[in-house]
Amino acid sequence: MFSSNCFITDQEIAWCPGCGNFAILEVLQETLAELELSPHQVLLCSGIGQAAKIPHYVRVNGFNGLHGRALPPAVGARIANSSLKVIVQSGDGDTYGEGGNHFLHTIRRNPDIAHFVHNNQVYGLTKGQASPTSDPGMKTKVQAAGVILSPFNPLSLALTLGAGFVARGFSGEKEHLKQLMKAALSFPGYALVDILQPCVSFNKLNTFAWYKKRVEILKNHEPTDIEAAQRLARKWGEKIPIGIFYEVPTPTFESQIPALQGKWGKEPLAYRHFDPNTLAHLQEEFM
């Protein structure tokens, strides 16, 4: 039996006081404990950014890689070791900007990983430039006259590409966010949770009070209705829905790879015996 204290490290946390990341970190640690996962069963992958620091603050296996490149190592780790619970922690800039291409094709592949995006609508690590999800008109030091680009809609795109689990949470609704994380971690396939998270230093538009006034927890929504899910994904403004928009499993990437099935069945690839001598004929052929 584990408590959330089992997942706390002694690393000094470098986020600003009041940052929405603190709530997400706390909820993640509680979620892992309540799912009775032990630290060695979990892998956190991240790229670069404030959200991407989270593997340093959770006592599990961690991989902190290049900007926008959290998803490829996560997919590789999952294929190599299917006994791992693989989670990607990333920001909106890291996933939807630098990592946009990986985001698209990970959805298409449908590996069994959970993807928690800390969406604060700004690049916080580099001091506040507009991100792909910044609202039009938001002023920053770089976009001094206000953002002129249309915002990227990650949930609508994920639904269009066939993602089986699509949800939106809010760091100010911690118990609700915990239920979303549990559902995502129990879902067999790629599960996206876009988490609204105020940046208290650089986003003066989408503040905690701004979100509190607008977010609404979904009620009486049927998560197998793709049309209804798309309508919810496009709803943004005076009312912002949070909850599971869509949840319909489809065959995972791993389940469609013959080398991961067959007589070895459930044995993870990483644990199988490997004899390099069995590949000697290939070395001879290509030399």
Short mmCIF file of C-alpha atoms in Angstrom, two decimals:
data_model
loop_
_atom_site.label_atom_id
_atom_site.label_comp_id
_atom_site.label_asym_id
_atom_site.label_seq_id
_atom_site.Cartn_x
_atom_site.Cartn_y
_atom_site.Cartn_z
CA MET A 1 0.00 0.00 0.00
CA PHE A 2 1.44 3.39 -1.02
CA SER A 3 0.63 6.93 0.05
CA SER A 4 1.28 10.10 -1.98
CA ASN A 5 4.32 10.71 0.28
CA CYS A 6 5.99 7.70 -1.38
CA PHE A 7 6.15 9.70 -4.61
CA ILE A 8 7.72 12.89 -3.20
CA THR A 9 11.40 13.59 -3.94
CA ASP A 10 13.83 15.86 -2.09
CA GLN A 11 14.37 18.06 -5.15
CA GLU A 12 13.78 21.79 -4.68
CA ILE A 13 10.77 22.88 -6.76
CA ALA A 14 11.57 25.76 -9.11
CA TRP A 15 8.04 26.92 -9.99
CA CYS A 16 6.72 30.38 -9.06
CA PRO A 17 4.58 30.58 -5.89
CA GLY A 18 0.95 30.11 -6.90
CA CYS A 19 1.76 28.25 -10.14
CA GLY A 20 -0.95 25.85 -11.30
CA ASN A 21 1.70 23.16 -11.71
CA PHE A 22 1.77 22.58 -7.93
CA ALA A 23 -1.82 21.30 -7.94
CA ILE A 24 -1.14 19.02 -10.93
CA LEU A 25 1.94 17.57 -9.20
CA GLU A 26 -0.01 16.92 -6.00
CA VAL A 27 -2.91 15.32 -7.87
CA LEU A 28 -0.54 13.11 -9.87
CA GLN A 29 1.16 11.82 -6.71
CA GLU A 30 -2.21 11.11 -5.08
CA THR A 31 -3.46 9.41 -8.25
CA LEU A 32 -0.48 7.05 -8.43
CA ALA A 33 -0.91 6.15 -4.77
CA GLU A 34 -4.65 5.53 -5.05
CA LEU A 35 -4.13 3.34 -8.11
CA GLU A 36 -1.68 1.37 -5.95
CA LEU A 37 1.15 1.71 -8.43
CA SER A 38 4.62 1.28 -7.00
CA PRO A 39 7.36 3.74 -8.12
CA HIS A 40 9.21 1.12 -10.17
CA GLN A 41 6.08 0.46 -12.26
CA VAL A 42 5.81 4.06 -13.53
CA LEU A 43 7.80 6.02 -16.13
CA LEU A 44 7.38 9.78 -16.54
CA CYS A 45 8.64 11.26 -19.83
CA SER A 46 8.95 14.98 -20.52
CA GLY A 47 10.58 17.45 -22.88
CA ILE A 48 11.54 21.02 -21.97
CA GLY A 49 9.51 23.64 -20.10
CA GLN A 50 8.10 24.35 -16.67
CA ALA A 51 5.73 21.37 -16.86
CA ALA A 52 8.57 19.20 -18.12
CA LYS A 53 10.36 19.55 -14.77
CA ILE A 54 7.84 17.25 -13.14
CA PRO A 55 9.88 14.00 -13.46
CA HIS A 56 12.35 15.62 -11.04
CA TYR A 57 9.62 15.99 -8.43
CA VAL A 58 8.00 12.53 -8.54
CA ARG A 59 9.84 9.49 -7.19
CA VAL A 60 9.36 7.15 -10.15
CA ASN A 61 11.41 6.33 -13.26
CA GLY A 62 11.97 9.49 -15.31
CA PHE A 63 13.18 10.63 -18.74
CA ASN A 64 13.74 14.34 -19.38
CA GLY A 65 14.59 14.86 -23.05
CA LEU A 66 14.65 17.44 -25.83
CA HIS A 67 12.13 20.21 -26.41
CA GLY A 68 8.99 18.75 -27.99
CA ARG A 69 10.39 15.21 -28.00
CA ALA A 70 8.71 13.63 -24.98
CA LEU A 71 6.39 11.36 -26.96
CA PRO A 72 8.88 9.29 -29.05
CA PRO A 73 10.85 7.95 -26.05
CA ALA A 74 7.58 7.31 -24.24
CA VAL A 75 6.28 5.21 -27.14
CA GLY A 76 9.61 3.36 -27.39
CA ALA A 77 9.65 2.62 -23.67
CA ARG A 78 6.12 1.31 -23.77
CA ILE A 79 6.92 -1.02 -26.69
CA ALA A 80 10.08 -2.28 -24.98
CA ASN A 81 8.46 -2.80 -21.59
CA SER A 82 4.70 -3.30 -21.56
CA SER A 83 4.76 -3.76 -17.78
CA LEU A 84 5.47 -0.01 -17.36
CA LYS A 85 2.73 2.57 -16.83
CA VAL A 86 4.03 5.29 -19.15
CA ILE A 87 2.97 8.91 -18.62
CA VAL A 88 4.00 11.97 -20.63
CA GLN A 89 4.03 15.31 -18.78
CA SER A 90 4.37 18.29 -21.08
CA GLY A 91 3.37 21.91 -21.62
CA ASP A 92 1.26 23.42 -24.40
CA GLY A 93 4.33 24.83 -26.14
CA ASP A 94 6.28 21.58 -25.82
CA THR A 95 3.45 19.36 -27.11
CA TYR A 96 1.42 21.54 -29.47
CA GLY A 97 4.31 23.72 -30.77
CA GLU A 98 7.74 22.07 -30.92
CA GLY A 99 6.25 18.60 -30.58
CA GLY A 100 3.29 19.10 -32.90
CA ASN A 101 4.35 16.47 -35.42
CA HIS A 102 4.92 13.87 -32.70
CA PHE A 103 1.52 14.75 -31.22
CA LEU A 104 -0.22 14.02 -34.54
CA HIS A 105 1.45 10.71 -35.20
CA THR A 106 1.27 9.42 -31.63
CA ILE A 107 -2.51 9.77 -31.84
CA ARG A 108 -2.48 7.78 -35.10
CA ARG A 109 -0.32 5.02 -33.57
CA ASN A 110 -2.43 4.75 -30.40
CA PRO A 111 0.21 3.44 -27.96
CA ASP A 112 -0.97 2.67 -24.43
CA ILE A 113 0.27 5.84 -22.75
CA ALA A 114 -1.34 8.71 -20.83
CA HIS A 115 -0.50 12.26 -21.93
CA PHE A 116 -1.09 15.10 -19.44
CA VAL A 117 -0.58 18.52 -21.04
CA HIS A 118 -0.18 21.47 -18.65
CA ASN A 119 -1.88 24.13 -20.78
CA ASN A 120 -1.16 27.65 -19.45
CA GLN A 121 -1.43 29.27 -22.91
CA VAL A 122 2.05 30.78 -22.71
CA TYR A 123 5.75 29.85 -22.84
CA GLY A 124 6.56 30.22 -19.14
CA LEU A 125 10.15 28.91 -19.09
CA THR A 126 11.30 31.50 -21.64
CA LYS A 127 9.48 34.37 -19.90
CA GLY A 128 6.10 34.67 -21.54
CA GLN A 129 5.89 34.47 -25.33
CA ALA A 130 2.53 33.46 -26.84
CA SER A 131 2.07 29.72 -27.27
CA PRO A 132 -0.09 27.85 -29.83
CA THR A 133 -3.08 27.99 -27.45
CA SER A 134 -2.86 31.70 -26.52
CA ASP A 135 -6.13 33.55 -26.93
CA PRO A 136 -6.33 36.18 -29.71
CA GLY A 137 -5.60 39.65 -28.37
CA MET A 138 -3.48 38.45 -25.43
CA LYS A 139 -0.58 40.87 -24.96
CA THR A 140 2.93 39.69 -24.12
CA LYS A 141 6.38 41.31 -24.25
CA VAL A 142 6.79 39.87 -27.75
CA GLN A 143 3.17 40.20 -28.93
CA ALA A 144 2.92 43.77 -27.59
CA ALA A 145 -0.08 44.60 -29.78
CA GLY A 146 -1.81 41.34 -28.93
CA VAL A 147 -1.84 37.84 -30.44
CA ILE A 148 -3.19 37.88 -34.01
CA LEU A 149 -3.14 34.12 -34.74
CA SER A 150 -6.07 31.76 -34.27
CA PRO A 151 -5.52 29.42 -31.31
CA PHE A 152 -4.70 25.77 -31.81
CA ASN A 153 -7.51 23.46 -30.62
CA PRO A 154 -5.79 20.27 -29.38
CA LEU A 155 -8.95 18.45 -28.31
CA SER A 156 -10.77 18.99 -31.59
CA LEU A 157 -7.69 17.85 -33.52
CA ALA A 158 -7.24 14.77 -31.34
CA LEU A 159 -10.87 13.78 -31.93
CA THR A 160 -10.50 14.32 -35.67
CA LEU A 161 -7.43 12.07 -35.75
CA GLY A 162 -9.26 9.28 -33.93
CA ALA A 163 -7.96 9.54 -30.37
CA GLY A 164 -9.87 7.13 -28.14
CA PHE A 165 -9.68 9.16 -24.93
CA VAL A 166 -9.95 12.95 -24.93
CA ALA A 167 -10.51 15.02 -21.80
CA ARG A 168 -10.00 18.49 -20.36
CA GLY A 169 -9.25 19.25 -16.70
CA PHE A 170 -8.51 22.30 -14.57
CA SER A 171 -5.83 22.53 -11.88
CA GLY A 172 -8.32 24.44 -9.69
CA GLU A 173 -10.64 21.39 -9.60
CA LYS A 174 -8.26 18.90 -8.01
CA GLU A 175 -10.66 16.06 -7.13
CA HIS A 176 -12.18 16.21 -10.61
CA LEU A 177 -8.71 16.25 -12.17
CA LYS A 178 -7.76 13.17 -10.14
CA GLN A 179 -10.73 11.27 -11.59
CA LEU A 180 -9.64 12.27 -15.10
CA MET A 181 -6.08 11.06 -14.45
CA LYS A 182 -7.34 7.75 -13.08
CA ALA A 183 -9.57 7.24 -16.11
CA ALA A 184 -6.73 8.11 -18.51
CA LEU A 185 -4.29 5.76 -16.76
CA SER A 186 -6.85 2.94 -16.89
CA PHE A 187 -7.69 3.49 -20.57
CA PRO A 188 -6.18 0.94 -22.99
CA GLY A 189 -4.55 3.25 -25.57
CA TYR A 190 -3.46 6.85 -26.05
CA ALA A 191 -5.25 9.09 -23.55
CA LEU A 192 -5.01 12.89 -23.75
CA VAL A 193 -5.88 15.14 -20.80
CA ASP A 194 -5.47 18.84 -21.57
CA ILE A 195 -5.16 20.56 -18.17
CA LEU A 196 -5.95 24.26 -17.87
CA GLN A 197 -3.28 25.70 -15.58
CA PRO A 198 -2.84 29.40 -14.72
CA CYS A 199 0.63 30.92 -15.23
CA VAL A 200 0.72 33.54 -12.48
CA SER A 201 3.83 35.31 -13.81
CA PHE A 202 3.33 35.68 -17.55
CA ASN A 203 -0.32 35.12 -18.47
CA LYS A 204 -2.30 38.08 -17.12
CA LEU A 205 -5.39 37.21 -19.20
CA ASN A 206 -6.21 33.58 -18.30
CA THR A 207 -5.84 33.93 -14.52
CA PHE A 208 -7.07 31.56 -11.84
CA ALA A 209 -10.12 33.81 -11.28
CA TRP A 210 -10.76 33.89 -15.07
CA TYR A 211 -10.85 30.09 -15.22
CA LYS A 212 -12.88 29.74 -12.00
CA LYS A 213 -15.60 31.93 -13.45
CA ARG A 214 -15.86 29.89 -16.66
CA VAL A 215 -15.10 26.19 -16.16
CA GLU A 216 -18.08 23.83 -15.90
CA ILE A 217 -17.87 20.14 -15.00
CA LEU A 218 -19.69 18.02 -17.59
CA LYS A 219 -22.96 16.41 -16.55
CA ASN A 220 -25.13 13.97 -18.47
CA HIS A 221 -22.68 13.76 -21.38
CA GLU A 222 -22.42 10.50 -23.34
CA PRO A 223 -18.64 10.03 -23.97
CA THR A 224 -19.19 7.68 -26.93
CA ASP A 225 -20.87 10.43 -28.98
CA ILE A 226 -18.17 11.82 -31.27
CA GLU A 227 -20.34 14.65 -32.59
CA ALA A 228 -21.15 15.84 -29.06
CA ALA A 229 -17.46 15.56 -28.14
CA GLN A 230 -16.49 17.80 -31.05
CA ARG A 231 -19.05 20.40 -30.01
CA LEU A 232 -17.61 20.41 -26.48
CA ALA A 233 -14.04 20.68 -27.81
CA ARG A 234 -14.98 23.82 -29.75
CA LYS A 235 -16.73 25.44 -26.80
CA TRP A 236 -14.51 28.19 -25.37
CA GLY A 237 -15.33 31.60 -23.92
CA GLU A 238 -17.84 32.46 -21.23
CA LYS A 239 -18.36 28.73 -20.54
CA ILE A 240 -15.54 26.17 -20.74
CA PRO A 241 -16.50 22.49 -20.24
CA ILE A 242 -14.18 20.13 -18.37
CA GLY A 243 -14.47 16.35 -18.15
CA ILE A 244 -14.18 13.32 -20.42
CA PHE A 245 -15.33 14.39 -23.87
CA TYR A 246 -14.75 11.06 -25.61
CA GLU A 247 -13.87 7.53 -24.47
CA VAL A 248 -13.97 4.65 -26.95
CA PRO A 249 -11.10 2.10 -27.02
CA THR A 250 -9.57 0.96 -30.31
CA PRO A 251 -6.70 -1.55 -30.93
CA THR A 252 -3.42 -0.26 -29.51
CA PHE A 253 -0.17 0.03 -31.45
CA GLU A 254 1.43 -2.71 -29.38
CA SER A 255 -1.44 -5.17 -29.94
CA GLN A 256 -0.90 -4.95 -33.71
CA ILE A 257 2.84 -5.79 -33.70
CA PRO A 258 3.31 -9.54 -34.26
CA ALA A 259 6.72 -9.57 -32.52
CA LEU A 260 5.04 -8.44 -29.31
CA GLN A 261 2.40 -11.16 -29.51
CA GLY A 262 2.58 -14.87 -30.33
CA LYS A 263 4.24 -17.46 -28.13
CA TRP A 264 5.91 -14.83 -25.92
CA GLY A 265 2.53 -13.33 -25.22
CA LYS A 266 2.65 -11.20 -22.12
CA GLU A 267 6.41 -11.27 -21.56
CA PRO A 268 7.77 -7.71 -22.06
CA LEU A 269 10.30 -7.36 -24.88
CA ALA A 270 12.87 -5.93 -22.46
CA TYR A 271 12.87 -9.13 -20.38
CA ARG A 272 13.27 -11.63 -23.20
CA HIS A 273 16.52 -13.53 -23.65
CA PHE A 274 18.62 -12.21 -26.51
CA ASP A 275 21.44 -14.14 -28.12
CA PRO A 276 23.43 -11.95 -30.54
CA ASN A 277 24.74 -15.11 -32.25
CA THR A 278 21.28 -15.68 -33.70
CA LEU A 279 21.73 -12.51 -35.78
CA ALA A 280 25.18 -13.41 -37.06
CA HIS A 281 23.78 -14.28 -40.49
CA LEU A 282 22.40 -10.75 -40.83
CA GLN A 283 25.78 -9.22 -39.98
CA GLU A 284 27.43 -11.41 -42.59
CA GLU A 285 24.84 -10.48 -45.20
CA PHE A 286 25.34 -6.72 -44.82
CA MET A 287 29.12 -6.64 -44.39
#
